[in-house]
Each structure stands twice: as structure tokens, then as C-alpha cells.
Coordinates of N, CA and C and ligand atoms in Angstrom, one line a residue:
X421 N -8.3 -15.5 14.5 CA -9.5 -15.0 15.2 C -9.1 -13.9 16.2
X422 N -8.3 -14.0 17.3 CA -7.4 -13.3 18.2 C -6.4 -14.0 18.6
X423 N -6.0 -13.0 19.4 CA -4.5 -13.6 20.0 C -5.3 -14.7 20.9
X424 N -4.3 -16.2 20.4 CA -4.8 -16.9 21.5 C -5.7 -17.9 21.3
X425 N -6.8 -17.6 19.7 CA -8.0 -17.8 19.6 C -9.0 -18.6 20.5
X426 N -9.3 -19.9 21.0 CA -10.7 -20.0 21.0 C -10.6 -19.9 22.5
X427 N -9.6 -20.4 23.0 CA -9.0 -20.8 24.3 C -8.8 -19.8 25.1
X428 N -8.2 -18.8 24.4 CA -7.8 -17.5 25.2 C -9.2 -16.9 25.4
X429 N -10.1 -16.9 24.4 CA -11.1 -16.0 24.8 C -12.2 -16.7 26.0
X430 N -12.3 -18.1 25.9 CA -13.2 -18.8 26.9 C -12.2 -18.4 28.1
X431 N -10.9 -18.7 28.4 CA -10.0 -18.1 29.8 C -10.3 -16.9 30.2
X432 N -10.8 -15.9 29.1 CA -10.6 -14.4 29.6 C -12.3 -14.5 30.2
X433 N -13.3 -15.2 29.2 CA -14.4 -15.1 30.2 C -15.3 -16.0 30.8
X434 N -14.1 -17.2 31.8 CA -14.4 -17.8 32.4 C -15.1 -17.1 34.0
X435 N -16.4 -17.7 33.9 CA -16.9 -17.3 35.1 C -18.0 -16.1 34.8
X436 N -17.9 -15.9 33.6 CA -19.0 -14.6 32.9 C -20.1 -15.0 32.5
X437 N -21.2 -14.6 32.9 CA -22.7 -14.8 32.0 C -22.7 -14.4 30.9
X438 N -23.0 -15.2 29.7 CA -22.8 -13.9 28.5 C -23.8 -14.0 27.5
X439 N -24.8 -15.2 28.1 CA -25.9 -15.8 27.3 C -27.0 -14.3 27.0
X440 N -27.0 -14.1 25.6 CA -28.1 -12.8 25.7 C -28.0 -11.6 26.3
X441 N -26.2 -11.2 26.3 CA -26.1 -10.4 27.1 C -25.8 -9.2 26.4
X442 N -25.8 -8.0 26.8 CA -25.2 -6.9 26.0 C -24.2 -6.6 26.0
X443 N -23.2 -6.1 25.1 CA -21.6 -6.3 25.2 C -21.0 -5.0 24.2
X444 N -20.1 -4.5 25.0 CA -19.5 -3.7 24.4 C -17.8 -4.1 24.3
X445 N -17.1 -4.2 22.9 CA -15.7 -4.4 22.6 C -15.0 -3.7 22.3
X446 N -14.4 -3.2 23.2 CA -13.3 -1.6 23.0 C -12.1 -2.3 22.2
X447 N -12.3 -2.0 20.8 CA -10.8 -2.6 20.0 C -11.2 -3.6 19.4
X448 N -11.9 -3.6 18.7 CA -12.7 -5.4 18.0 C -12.1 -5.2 17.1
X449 N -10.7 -4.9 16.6 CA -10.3 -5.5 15.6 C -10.9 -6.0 14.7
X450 N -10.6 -7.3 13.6 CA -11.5 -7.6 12.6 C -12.7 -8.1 13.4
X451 N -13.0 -8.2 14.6 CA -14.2 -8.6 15.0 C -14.5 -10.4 15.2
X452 N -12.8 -10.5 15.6 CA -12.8 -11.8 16.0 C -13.4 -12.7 17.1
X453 N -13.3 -11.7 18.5 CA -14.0 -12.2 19.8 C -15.6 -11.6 19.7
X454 N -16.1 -10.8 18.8 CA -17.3 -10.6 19.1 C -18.3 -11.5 18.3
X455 N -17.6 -12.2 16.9 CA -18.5 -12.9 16.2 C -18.4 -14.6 17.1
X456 N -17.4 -14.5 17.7 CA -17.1 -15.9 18.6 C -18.2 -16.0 19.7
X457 N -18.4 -15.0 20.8 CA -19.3 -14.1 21.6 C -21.0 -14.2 21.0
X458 N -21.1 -13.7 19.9 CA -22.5 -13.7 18.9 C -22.7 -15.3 18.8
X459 N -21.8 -15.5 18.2 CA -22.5 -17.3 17.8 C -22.6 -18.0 19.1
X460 N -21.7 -18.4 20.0 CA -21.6 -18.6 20.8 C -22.7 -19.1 22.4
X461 N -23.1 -17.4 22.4 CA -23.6 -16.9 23.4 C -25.0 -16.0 23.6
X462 N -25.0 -15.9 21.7 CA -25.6 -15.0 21.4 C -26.0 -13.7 22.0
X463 N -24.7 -13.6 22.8 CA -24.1 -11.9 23.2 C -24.2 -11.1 21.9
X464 N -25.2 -9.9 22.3 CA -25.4 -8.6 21.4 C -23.8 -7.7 21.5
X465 N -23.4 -7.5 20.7 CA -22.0 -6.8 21.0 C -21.6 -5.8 20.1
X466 N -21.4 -5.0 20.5 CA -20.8 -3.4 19.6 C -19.5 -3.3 19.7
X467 N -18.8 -3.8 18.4 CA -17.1 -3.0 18.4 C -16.9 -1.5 18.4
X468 N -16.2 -1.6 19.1 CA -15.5 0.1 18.9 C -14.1 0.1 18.3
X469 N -14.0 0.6 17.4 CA -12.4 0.8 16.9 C -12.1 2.7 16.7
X470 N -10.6 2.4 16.5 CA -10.3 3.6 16.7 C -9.8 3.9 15.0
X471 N -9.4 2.7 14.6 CA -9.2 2.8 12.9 C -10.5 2.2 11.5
X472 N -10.7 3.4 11.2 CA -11.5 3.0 10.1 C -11.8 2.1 8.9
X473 N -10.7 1.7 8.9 CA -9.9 0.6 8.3 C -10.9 -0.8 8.6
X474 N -10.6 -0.5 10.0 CA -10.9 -1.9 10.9 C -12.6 -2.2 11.0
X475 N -13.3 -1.1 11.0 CA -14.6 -0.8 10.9 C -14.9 -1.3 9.4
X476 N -14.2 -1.3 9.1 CA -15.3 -1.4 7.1 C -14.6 -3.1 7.3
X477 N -13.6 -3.5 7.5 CA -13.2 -5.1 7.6 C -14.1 -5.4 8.3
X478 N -13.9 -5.4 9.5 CA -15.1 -6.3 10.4 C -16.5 -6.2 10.0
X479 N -16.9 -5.2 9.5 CA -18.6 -4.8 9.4 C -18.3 -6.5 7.9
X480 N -17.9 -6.2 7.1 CA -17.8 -6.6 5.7 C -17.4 -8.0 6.2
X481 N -16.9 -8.8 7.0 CA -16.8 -10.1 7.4 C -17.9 -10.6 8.3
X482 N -18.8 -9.9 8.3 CA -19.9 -10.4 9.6 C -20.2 -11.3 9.1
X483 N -20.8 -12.6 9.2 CA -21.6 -13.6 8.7 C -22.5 -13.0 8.8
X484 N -23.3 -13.8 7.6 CA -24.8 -13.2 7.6 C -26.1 -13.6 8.6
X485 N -25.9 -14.8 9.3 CA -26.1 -15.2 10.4 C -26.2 -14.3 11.5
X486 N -25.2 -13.4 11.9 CA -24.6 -12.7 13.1 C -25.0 -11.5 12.5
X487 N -25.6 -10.5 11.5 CA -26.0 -9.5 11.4 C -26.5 -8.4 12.3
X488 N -27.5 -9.7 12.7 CA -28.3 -8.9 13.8 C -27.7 -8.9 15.4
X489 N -26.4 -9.5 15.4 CA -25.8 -9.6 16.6 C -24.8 -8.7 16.9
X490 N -24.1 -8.2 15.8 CA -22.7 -7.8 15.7 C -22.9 -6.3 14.9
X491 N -22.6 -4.9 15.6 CA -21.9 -3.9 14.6 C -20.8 -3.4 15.4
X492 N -20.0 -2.6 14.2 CA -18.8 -2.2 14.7 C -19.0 -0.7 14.5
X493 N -18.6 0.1 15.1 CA -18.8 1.4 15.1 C -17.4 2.5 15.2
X494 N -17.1 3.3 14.6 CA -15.4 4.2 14.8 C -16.2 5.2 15.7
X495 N -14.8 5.5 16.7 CA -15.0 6.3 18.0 C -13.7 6.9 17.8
X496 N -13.9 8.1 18.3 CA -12.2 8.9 18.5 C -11.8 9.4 19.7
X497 N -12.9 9.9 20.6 CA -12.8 10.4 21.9 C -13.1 9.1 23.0
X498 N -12.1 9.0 23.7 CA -12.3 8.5 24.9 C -12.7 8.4 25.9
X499 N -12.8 9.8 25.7 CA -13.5 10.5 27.6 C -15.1 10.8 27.3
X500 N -15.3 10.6 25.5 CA -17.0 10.6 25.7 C -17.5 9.2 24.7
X501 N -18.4 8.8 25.1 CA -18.8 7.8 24.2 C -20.0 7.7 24.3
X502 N -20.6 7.5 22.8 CA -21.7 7.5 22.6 C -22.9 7.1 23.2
X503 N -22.7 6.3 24.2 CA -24.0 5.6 25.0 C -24.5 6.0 25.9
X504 N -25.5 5.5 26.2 CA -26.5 6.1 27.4 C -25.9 5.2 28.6
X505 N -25.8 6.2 30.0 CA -25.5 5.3 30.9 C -26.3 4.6 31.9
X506 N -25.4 3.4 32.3 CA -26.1 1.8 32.5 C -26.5 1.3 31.3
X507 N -25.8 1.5 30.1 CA -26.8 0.7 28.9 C -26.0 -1.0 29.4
X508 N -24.5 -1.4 29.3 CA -23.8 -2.5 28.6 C -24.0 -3.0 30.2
X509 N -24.4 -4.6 30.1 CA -23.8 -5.8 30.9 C -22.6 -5.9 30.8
X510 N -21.8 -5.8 29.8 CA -20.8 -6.2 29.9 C -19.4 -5.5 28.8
X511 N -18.5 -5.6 29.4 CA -17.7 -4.3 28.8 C -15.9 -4.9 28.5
X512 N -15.6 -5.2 27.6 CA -14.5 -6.3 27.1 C -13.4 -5.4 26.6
X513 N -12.0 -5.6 26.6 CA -11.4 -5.2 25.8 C -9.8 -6.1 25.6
X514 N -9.8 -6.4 24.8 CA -8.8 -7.9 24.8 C -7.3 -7.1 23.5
X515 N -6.4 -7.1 24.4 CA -5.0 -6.5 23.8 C -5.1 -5.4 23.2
X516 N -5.8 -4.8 23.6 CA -5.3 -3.1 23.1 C -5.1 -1.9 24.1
X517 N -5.5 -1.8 24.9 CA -5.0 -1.0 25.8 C -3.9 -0.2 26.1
X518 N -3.1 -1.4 26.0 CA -1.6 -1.0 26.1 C -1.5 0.4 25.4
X519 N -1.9 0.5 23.9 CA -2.0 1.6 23.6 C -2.3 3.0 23.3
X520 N -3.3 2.9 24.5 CA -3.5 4.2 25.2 C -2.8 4.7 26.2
X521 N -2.3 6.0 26.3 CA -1.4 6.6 27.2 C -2.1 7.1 28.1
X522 N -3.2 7.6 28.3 CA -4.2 8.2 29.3 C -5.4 7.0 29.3
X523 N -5.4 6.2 30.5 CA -6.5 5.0 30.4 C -7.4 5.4 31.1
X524 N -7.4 7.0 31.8 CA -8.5 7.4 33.1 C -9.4 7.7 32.6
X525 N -9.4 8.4 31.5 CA -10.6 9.3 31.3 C -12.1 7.6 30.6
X526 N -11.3 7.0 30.0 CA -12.3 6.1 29.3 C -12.7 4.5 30.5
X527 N -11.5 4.6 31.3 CA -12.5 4.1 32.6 C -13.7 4.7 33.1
X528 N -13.6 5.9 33.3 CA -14.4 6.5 33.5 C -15.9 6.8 32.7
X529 N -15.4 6.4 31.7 CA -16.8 6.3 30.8 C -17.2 4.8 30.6
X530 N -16.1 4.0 30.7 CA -16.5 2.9 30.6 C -18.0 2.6 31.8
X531 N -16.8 3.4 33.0 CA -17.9 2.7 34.3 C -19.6 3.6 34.1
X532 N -19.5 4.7 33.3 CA -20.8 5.3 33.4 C -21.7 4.5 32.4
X533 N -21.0 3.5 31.8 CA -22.2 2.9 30.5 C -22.0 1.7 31.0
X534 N -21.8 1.2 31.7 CA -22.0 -0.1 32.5 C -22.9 0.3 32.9
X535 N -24.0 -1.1 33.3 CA -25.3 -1.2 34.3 C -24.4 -1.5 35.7
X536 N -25.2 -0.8 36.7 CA -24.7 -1.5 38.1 C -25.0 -3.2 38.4
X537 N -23.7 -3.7 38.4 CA -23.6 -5.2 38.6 C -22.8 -5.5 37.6
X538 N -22.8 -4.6 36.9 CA -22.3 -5.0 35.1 C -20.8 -5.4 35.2
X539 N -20.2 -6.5 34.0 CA -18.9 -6.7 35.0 C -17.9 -5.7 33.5
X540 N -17.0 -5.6 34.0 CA -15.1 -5.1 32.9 C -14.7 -6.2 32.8
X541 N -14.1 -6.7 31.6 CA -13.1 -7.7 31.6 C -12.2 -6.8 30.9
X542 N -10.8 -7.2 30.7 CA -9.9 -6.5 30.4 C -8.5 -7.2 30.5
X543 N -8.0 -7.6 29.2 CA -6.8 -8.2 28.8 C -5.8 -7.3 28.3
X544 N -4.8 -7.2 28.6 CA -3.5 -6.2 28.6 C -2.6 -6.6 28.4
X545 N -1.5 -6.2 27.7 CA -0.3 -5.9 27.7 C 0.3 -5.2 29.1
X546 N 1.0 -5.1 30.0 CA 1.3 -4.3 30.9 C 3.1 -4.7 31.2
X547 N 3.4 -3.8 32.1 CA 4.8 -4.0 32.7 C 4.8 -4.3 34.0
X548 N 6.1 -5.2 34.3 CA 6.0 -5.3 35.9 C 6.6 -3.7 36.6
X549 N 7.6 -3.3 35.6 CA 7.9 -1.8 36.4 C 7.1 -0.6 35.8
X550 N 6.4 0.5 36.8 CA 5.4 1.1 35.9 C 6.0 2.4 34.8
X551 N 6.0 2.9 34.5 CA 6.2 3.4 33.0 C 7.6 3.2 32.6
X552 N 8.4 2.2 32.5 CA 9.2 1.2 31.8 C 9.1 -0.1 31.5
X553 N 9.9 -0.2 30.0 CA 9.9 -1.5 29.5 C 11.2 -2.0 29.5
X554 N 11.6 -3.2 29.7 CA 12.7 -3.7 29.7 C 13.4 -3.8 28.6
X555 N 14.4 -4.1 27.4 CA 15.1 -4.1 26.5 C 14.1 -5.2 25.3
X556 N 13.7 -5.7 25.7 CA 13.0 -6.7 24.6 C 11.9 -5.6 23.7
X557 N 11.1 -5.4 24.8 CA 9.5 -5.1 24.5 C 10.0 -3.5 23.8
X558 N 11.0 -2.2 24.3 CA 11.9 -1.6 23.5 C 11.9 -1.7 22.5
X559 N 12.9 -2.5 22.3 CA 13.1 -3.4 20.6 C 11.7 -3.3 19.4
X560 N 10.9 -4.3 20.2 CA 10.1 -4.3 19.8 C 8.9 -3.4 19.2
X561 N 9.0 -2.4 20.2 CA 8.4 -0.7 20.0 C 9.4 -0.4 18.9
X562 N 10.4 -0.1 18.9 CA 11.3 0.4 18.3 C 11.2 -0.2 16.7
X563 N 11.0 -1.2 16.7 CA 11.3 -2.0 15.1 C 10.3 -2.0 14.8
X564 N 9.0 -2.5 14.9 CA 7.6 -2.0 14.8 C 6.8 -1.1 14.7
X565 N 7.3 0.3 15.2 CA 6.9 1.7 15.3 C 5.7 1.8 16.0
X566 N 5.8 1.1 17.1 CA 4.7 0.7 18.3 C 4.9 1.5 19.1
X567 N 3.8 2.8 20.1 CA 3.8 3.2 20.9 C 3.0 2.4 22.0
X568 N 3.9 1.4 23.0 CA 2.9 1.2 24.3 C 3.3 1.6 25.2
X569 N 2.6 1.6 26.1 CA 2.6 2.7 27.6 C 2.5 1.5 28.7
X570 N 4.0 1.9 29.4 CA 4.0 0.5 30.5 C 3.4 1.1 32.0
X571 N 2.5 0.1 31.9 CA 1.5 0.3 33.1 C 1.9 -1.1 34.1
X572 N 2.2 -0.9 35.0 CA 2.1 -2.2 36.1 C 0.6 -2.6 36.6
X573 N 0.3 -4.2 36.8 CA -0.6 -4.3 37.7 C -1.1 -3.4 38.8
X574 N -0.6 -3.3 39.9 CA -0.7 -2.5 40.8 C -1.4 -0.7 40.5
X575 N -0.5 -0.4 39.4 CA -1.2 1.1 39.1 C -2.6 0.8 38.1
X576 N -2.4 -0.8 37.4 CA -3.7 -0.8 36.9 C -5.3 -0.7 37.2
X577 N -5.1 -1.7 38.6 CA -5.8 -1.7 39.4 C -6.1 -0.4 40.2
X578 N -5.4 0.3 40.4 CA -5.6 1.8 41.3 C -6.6 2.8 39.8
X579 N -6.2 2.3 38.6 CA -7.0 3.2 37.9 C -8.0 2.9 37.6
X580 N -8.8 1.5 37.3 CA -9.9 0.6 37.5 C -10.7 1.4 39.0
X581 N -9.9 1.1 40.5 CA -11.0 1.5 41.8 C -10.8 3.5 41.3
X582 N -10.4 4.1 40.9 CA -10.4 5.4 40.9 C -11.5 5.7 39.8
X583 N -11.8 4.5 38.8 CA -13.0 5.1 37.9 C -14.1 4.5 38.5
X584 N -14.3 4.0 39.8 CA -15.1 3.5 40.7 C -15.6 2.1 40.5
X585 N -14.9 0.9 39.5 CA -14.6 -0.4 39.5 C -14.2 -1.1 41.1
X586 N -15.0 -2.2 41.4 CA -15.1 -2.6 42.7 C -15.2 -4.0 42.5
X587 N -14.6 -5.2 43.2 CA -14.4 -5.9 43.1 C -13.5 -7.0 41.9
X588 N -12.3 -6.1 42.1 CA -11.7 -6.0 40.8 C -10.0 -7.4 41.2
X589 N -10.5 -8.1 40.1 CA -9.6 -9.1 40.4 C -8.4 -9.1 39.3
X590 N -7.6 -9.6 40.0 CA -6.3 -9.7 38.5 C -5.4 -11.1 38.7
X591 N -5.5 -11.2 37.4 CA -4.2 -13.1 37.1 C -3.4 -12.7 36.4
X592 N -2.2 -13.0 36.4 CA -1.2 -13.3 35.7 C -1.4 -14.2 34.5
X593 N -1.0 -13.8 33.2 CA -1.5 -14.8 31.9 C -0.3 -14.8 30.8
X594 N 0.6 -14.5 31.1 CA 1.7 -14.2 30.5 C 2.3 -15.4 30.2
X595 N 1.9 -16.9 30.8 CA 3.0 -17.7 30.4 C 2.1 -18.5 29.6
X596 N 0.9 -18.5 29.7 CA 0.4 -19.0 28.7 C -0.3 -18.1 27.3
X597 N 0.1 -16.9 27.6 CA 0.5 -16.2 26.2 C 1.5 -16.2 25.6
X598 N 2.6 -16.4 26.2 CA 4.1 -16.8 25.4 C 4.0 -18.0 25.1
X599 N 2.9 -19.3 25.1 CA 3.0 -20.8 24.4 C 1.8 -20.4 23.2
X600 N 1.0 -19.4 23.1 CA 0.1 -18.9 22.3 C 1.2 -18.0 20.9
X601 N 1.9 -17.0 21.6 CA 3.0 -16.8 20.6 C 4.1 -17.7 20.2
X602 N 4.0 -18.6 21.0 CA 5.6 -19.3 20.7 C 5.1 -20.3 19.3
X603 N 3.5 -20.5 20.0 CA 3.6 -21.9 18.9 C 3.1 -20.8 16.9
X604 N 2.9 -19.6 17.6 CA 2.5 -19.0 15.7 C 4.5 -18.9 14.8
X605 N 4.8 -18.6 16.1 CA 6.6 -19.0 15.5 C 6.7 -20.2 15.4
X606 N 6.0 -20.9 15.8 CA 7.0 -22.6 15.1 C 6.2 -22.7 13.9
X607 N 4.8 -22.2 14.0 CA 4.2 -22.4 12.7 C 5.0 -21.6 11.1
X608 N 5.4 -20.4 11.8 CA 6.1 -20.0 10.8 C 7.4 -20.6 10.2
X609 N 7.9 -21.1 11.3 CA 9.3 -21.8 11.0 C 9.2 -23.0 9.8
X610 N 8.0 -23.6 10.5 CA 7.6 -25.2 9.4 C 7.8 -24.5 8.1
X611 N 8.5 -25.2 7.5 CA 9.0 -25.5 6.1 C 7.6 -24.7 4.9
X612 N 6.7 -26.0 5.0 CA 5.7 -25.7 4.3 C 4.8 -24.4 4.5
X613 N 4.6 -24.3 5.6 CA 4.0 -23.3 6.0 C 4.8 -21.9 5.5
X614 N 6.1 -21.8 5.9 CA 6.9 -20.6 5.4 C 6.9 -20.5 3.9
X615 N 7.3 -21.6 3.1 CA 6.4 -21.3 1.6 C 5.3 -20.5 1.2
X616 N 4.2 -21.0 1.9 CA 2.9 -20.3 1.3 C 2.6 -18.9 1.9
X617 N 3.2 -18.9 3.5 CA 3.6 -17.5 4.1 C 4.5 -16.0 2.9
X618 N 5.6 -17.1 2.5 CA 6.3 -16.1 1.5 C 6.1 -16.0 0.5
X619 N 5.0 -16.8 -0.5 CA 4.4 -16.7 -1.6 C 3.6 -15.5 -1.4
X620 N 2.9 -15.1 -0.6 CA 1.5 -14.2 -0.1 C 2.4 -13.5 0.2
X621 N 3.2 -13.1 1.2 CA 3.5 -11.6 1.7 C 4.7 -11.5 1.2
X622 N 5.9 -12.1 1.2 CA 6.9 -12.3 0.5 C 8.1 -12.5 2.2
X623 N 9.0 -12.5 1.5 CA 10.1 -13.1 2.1 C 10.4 -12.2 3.4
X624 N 10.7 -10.9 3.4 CA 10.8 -9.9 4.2 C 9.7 -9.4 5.5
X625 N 8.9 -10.5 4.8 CA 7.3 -10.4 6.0 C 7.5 -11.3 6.8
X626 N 7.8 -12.2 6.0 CA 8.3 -13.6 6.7 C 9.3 -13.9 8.1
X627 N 10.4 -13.4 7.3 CA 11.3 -12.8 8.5 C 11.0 -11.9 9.5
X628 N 9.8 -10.5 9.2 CA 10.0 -9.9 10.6 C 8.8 -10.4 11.3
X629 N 7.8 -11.0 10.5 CA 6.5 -12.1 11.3 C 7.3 -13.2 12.9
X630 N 8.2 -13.8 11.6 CA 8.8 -14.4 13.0 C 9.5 -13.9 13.7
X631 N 10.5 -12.9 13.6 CA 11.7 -12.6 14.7 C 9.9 -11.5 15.5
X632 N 9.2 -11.0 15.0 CA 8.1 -10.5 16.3 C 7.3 -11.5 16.9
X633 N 7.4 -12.4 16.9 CA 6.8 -13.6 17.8 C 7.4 -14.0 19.0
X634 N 8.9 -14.5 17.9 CA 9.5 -14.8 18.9 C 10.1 -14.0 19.9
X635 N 10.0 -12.9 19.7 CA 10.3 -11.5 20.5 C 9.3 -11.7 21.4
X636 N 8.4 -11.6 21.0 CA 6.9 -11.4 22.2 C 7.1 -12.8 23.4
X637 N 7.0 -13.6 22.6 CA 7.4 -14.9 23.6 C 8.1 -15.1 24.5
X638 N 9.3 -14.5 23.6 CA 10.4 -14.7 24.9 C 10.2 -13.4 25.8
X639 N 9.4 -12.5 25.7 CA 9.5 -11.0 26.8 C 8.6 -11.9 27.5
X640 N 7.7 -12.9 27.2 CA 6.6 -12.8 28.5 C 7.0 -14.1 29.0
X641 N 7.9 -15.0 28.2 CA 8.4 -16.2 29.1 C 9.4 -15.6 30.2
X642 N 10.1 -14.7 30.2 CA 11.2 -14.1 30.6 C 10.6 -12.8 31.7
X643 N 8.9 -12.7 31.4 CA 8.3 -11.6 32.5 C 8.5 -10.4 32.3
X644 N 9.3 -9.9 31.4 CA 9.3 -8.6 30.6 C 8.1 -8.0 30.4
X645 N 7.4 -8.4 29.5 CA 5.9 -8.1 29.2 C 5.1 -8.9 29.9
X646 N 4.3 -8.6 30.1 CA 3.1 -9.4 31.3 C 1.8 -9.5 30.6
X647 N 1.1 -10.2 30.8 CA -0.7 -10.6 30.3 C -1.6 -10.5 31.3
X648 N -2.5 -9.1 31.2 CA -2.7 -9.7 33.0 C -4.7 -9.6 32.2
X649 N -5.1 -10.7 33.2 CA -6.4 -10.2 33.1 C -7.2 -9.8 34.2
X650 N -8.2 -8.4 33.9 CA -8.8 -8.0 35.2 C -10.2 -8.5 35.2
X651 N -10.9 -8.7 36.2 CA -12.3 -9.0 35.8 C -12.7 -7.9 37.2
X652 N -13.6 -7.2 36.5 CA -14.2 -6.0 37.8 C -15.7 -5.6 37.8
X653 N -15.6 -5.0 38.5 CA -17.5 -4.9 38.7 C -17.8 -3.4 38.7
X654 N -19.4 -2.7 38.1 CA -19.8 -1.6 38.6 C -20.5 -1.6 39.6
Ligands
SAM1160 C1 -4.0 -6.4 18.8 S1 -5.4 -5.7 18.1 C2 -6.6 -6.6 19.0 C3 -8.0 -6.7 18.4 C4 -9.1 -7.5 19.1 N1 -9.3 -7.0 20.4 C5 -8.7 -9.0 19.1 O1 -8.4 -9.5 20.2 O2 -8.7 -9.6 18.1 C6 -5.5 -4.1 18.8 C7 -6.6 -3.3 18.2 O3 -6.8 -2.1 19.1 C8 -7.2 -1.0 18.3 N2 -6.9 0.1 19.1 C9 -5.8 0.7 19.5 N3 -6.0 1.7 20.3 C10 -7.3 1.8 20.5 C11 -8.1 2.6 21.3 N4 -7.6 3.6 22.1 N5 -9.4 2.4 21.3 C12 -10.0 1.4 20.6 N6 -9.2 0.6 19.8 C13 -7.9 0.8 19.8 C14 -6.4 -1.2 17.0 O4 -6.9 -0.5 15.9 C15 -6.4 -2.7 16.8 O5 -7.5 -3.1 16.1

């Protein structure tokens, strides 16, 4: 579903209205948290992806139920987006961030398509030191051909109140993201499970599926990588 699935997403929007609400998902992936969100809540919700790829999967997995609740849409510019401003209640974006290197310009748009009142939630990847990563999360860029950009709490928050985000809160979620990763590595480890894992992808997937789990796990048990969630207001 997502990282985390059902659990992580009720944590990220504990304390949110979302009954009938309008929702915009920066990074909906196959469209895990928005069909969860749609059934749910029957939150109206527009993905935005940046790979087209991801756009034809998610549209093409919608239940047919959720039709009228869920589209996903490709964007390429950040600093402009399609909407009218004050349209979205509410403005999500769960593990992707990290991969943007410039996150000002599309706060900045985020905040103009929010309604005033309207809240940001926002789940990250981030660093405790700001534009470095410690030797794990490295690695991990490095063997993966992942570009992320280490942002600390502290400068996160300063770029949130500079796109004029106000009452902007942040938690620490990192340790219970590394028992969210830890446990897809034990799953991979189980015997049976790694059979039918290596039947499908084959042996070589197998292997780097797990050593990147357990990589992730141990950076955020260890505070390397951080999980932070913000919840903010326009
Ligand atoms: C780890 S996945 C998370 C997907 C989804 N949010 C979830 O929780 O299941 C990261 C996603 O972010 C997308 N992505 C990366 N950079 C992006 C950007 N600048 N804007 C929108 N999506 C982006 C990727 O294509 C990918 O689908």
C-alpha cells in the first residue's frame, strides 16, 4: 500500500478532518494512500506524480468504486501548478520529498492552493545534519542510484514558515519507521516467503530487496536517517 501501510497513514493523519474533504497527494505513487483516504473518508484526492509510468499504474488500479474519488495527474514544474488558489483542504505528501533539491519554490505553491485554514501534512526522509548524510544513507544513494537531498528538521521548518505555513508542528517517526522496515526484512528472510520472492524477481532482487531494508532500518534505528512528520497550517 505504502511505507508503513495502514498504520503509518492513520499516524501521519491523526488529528485531521478528512471526511469529504479535498486532497491533494504530491507523489501518489501507485496511489496507495489516496485510495485508502477515498474509501475511507471519502476524501476527493488528486495525485500528482512526476513519472508517467506511475500515472498510467495508479489511474489503471483505481477500483471502480473510487472512480469518482481518485485521479492521478503528471506535473513537471514545481514552482507552477495547475490549480486555482485556495482550491485544496488539504495537501499530503508521504516519502518523497527527500527528492527534491529545491523544496521552496513548491511550498510556495503548495501554500497558494491551499484554502486559508487548510492544513500540509508532510512525511520525509530528512537528516539530522543539514546537507549531509552519514555513511549508511551514502551507501545507500550510492548502490541504488538515489539522489536525496539532506535537509534537517530545523531548516525544514524555516522553509515551511518562509512559504508562509504557520502553525507548523514536527515529530520524530523514525523509530517506528525502522520496525516498519525492519519487519519487510524479516519477511524477506522467511524461508517461504524468499522462495516465492525469488521465483518472481529472481535471486539477485532478492538479495538487494533485503540488504536495502535492512540498510534503511538500521540508518533510522541508529538516527542517521530521520522520519519526521510536519503538520502545518495556511
Ligand atoms: C517512495 S514513493 C512514495 C509514493 C507514495 N507517496 C506512497 O507513500 O506510497 C516516492 C514517489 O515520489 C515520486 N516523486 C519523486 N520526486 C517527486 C516530485 N518532485 N514530485 C512528485 N513526485 C515525486 C516518485 O515517482 C515516487 O512515486
Amino acid at each position: 500500500m505504502s511505507e508503513g501501510g495502514a498504520n503509518a497513514i492513520d499516524e501521519m493523519f491523526h488529528g485531521i478532518e478528512l471526511n469529504n474533504k479535498i486532497a491533494l497527494d504530491v507523489g501518489a505513487g501507485l496511489g496507495g494512500v489516496a485510495f485508502y483516504l477515498a474509501k475511507r473518508y471519502q476524501t476527493q484526492v488528486t495525485g500528482l506524480e512526476i513519472n508517467p509510468w506511475l500515472v498510467e499504474e495508479s489511474t489503471s488500479r483505481t477500483p471502480v468504486d473510487l472512480s469518482n474519488k481518485v485521479n492521478f495527474m503528471l506535473y513537471s514544474d514545481s514552482a507552477h501548478l495547475n490549480f486555482q488558489t485556495n482550491h485544496f483542504d488539504i495537501i499530503y505528501s508521504k516519502g518523497v520529498l527527500v527528492h527534491l533539491e529545491n523544496k521552496s519554490p513548491l511550498f510556495k505553491e503548495l501554500y497558494r492552493i491551499l484554502k486559508p485554514g487548510g492544513k500540509l501534512i508532510i512525511n520525509d526522509w530528512l537528516s539530522p545534519v543539514q546537507e549531509q548524510w552519514n555513511n549508511k544513507v551514502k551507501e545507500l544513494c550510492e548502490s541504488e542510484g538515489f539522489a536525496f537531498y539532506a535537509v534537517s528538521p530545523s531548516n525544514y521548518s524555516d522553509l515551511l514558515q518562509q512559504a508562509g505555513f504557520k502553525h507548523i508542528q514536527h515529530q520524530d517517526k523514525q523509530a517506528v519507521y525502522a520496525q516498519y522496515n525492519q519487519s519487510i526484512a524479516d519477511w524477506l528472510r522467511n524461508e517461504t516467503n524468499a522462495e516465492l520472492f525469488k521465483a518472481r524477481f529472481g535471486s539477485k532482487a532478492w538479495e538487494e530487496a533485503l540488504w536495502g531494508y535492512q540498510l534503511i532500518a538500521a540508518s533510522m534505528q541508529e538516527g542517521e536517517l530521520l522520519v519526521s512528520l510536519f503538520h502545518a497550517q495556511k
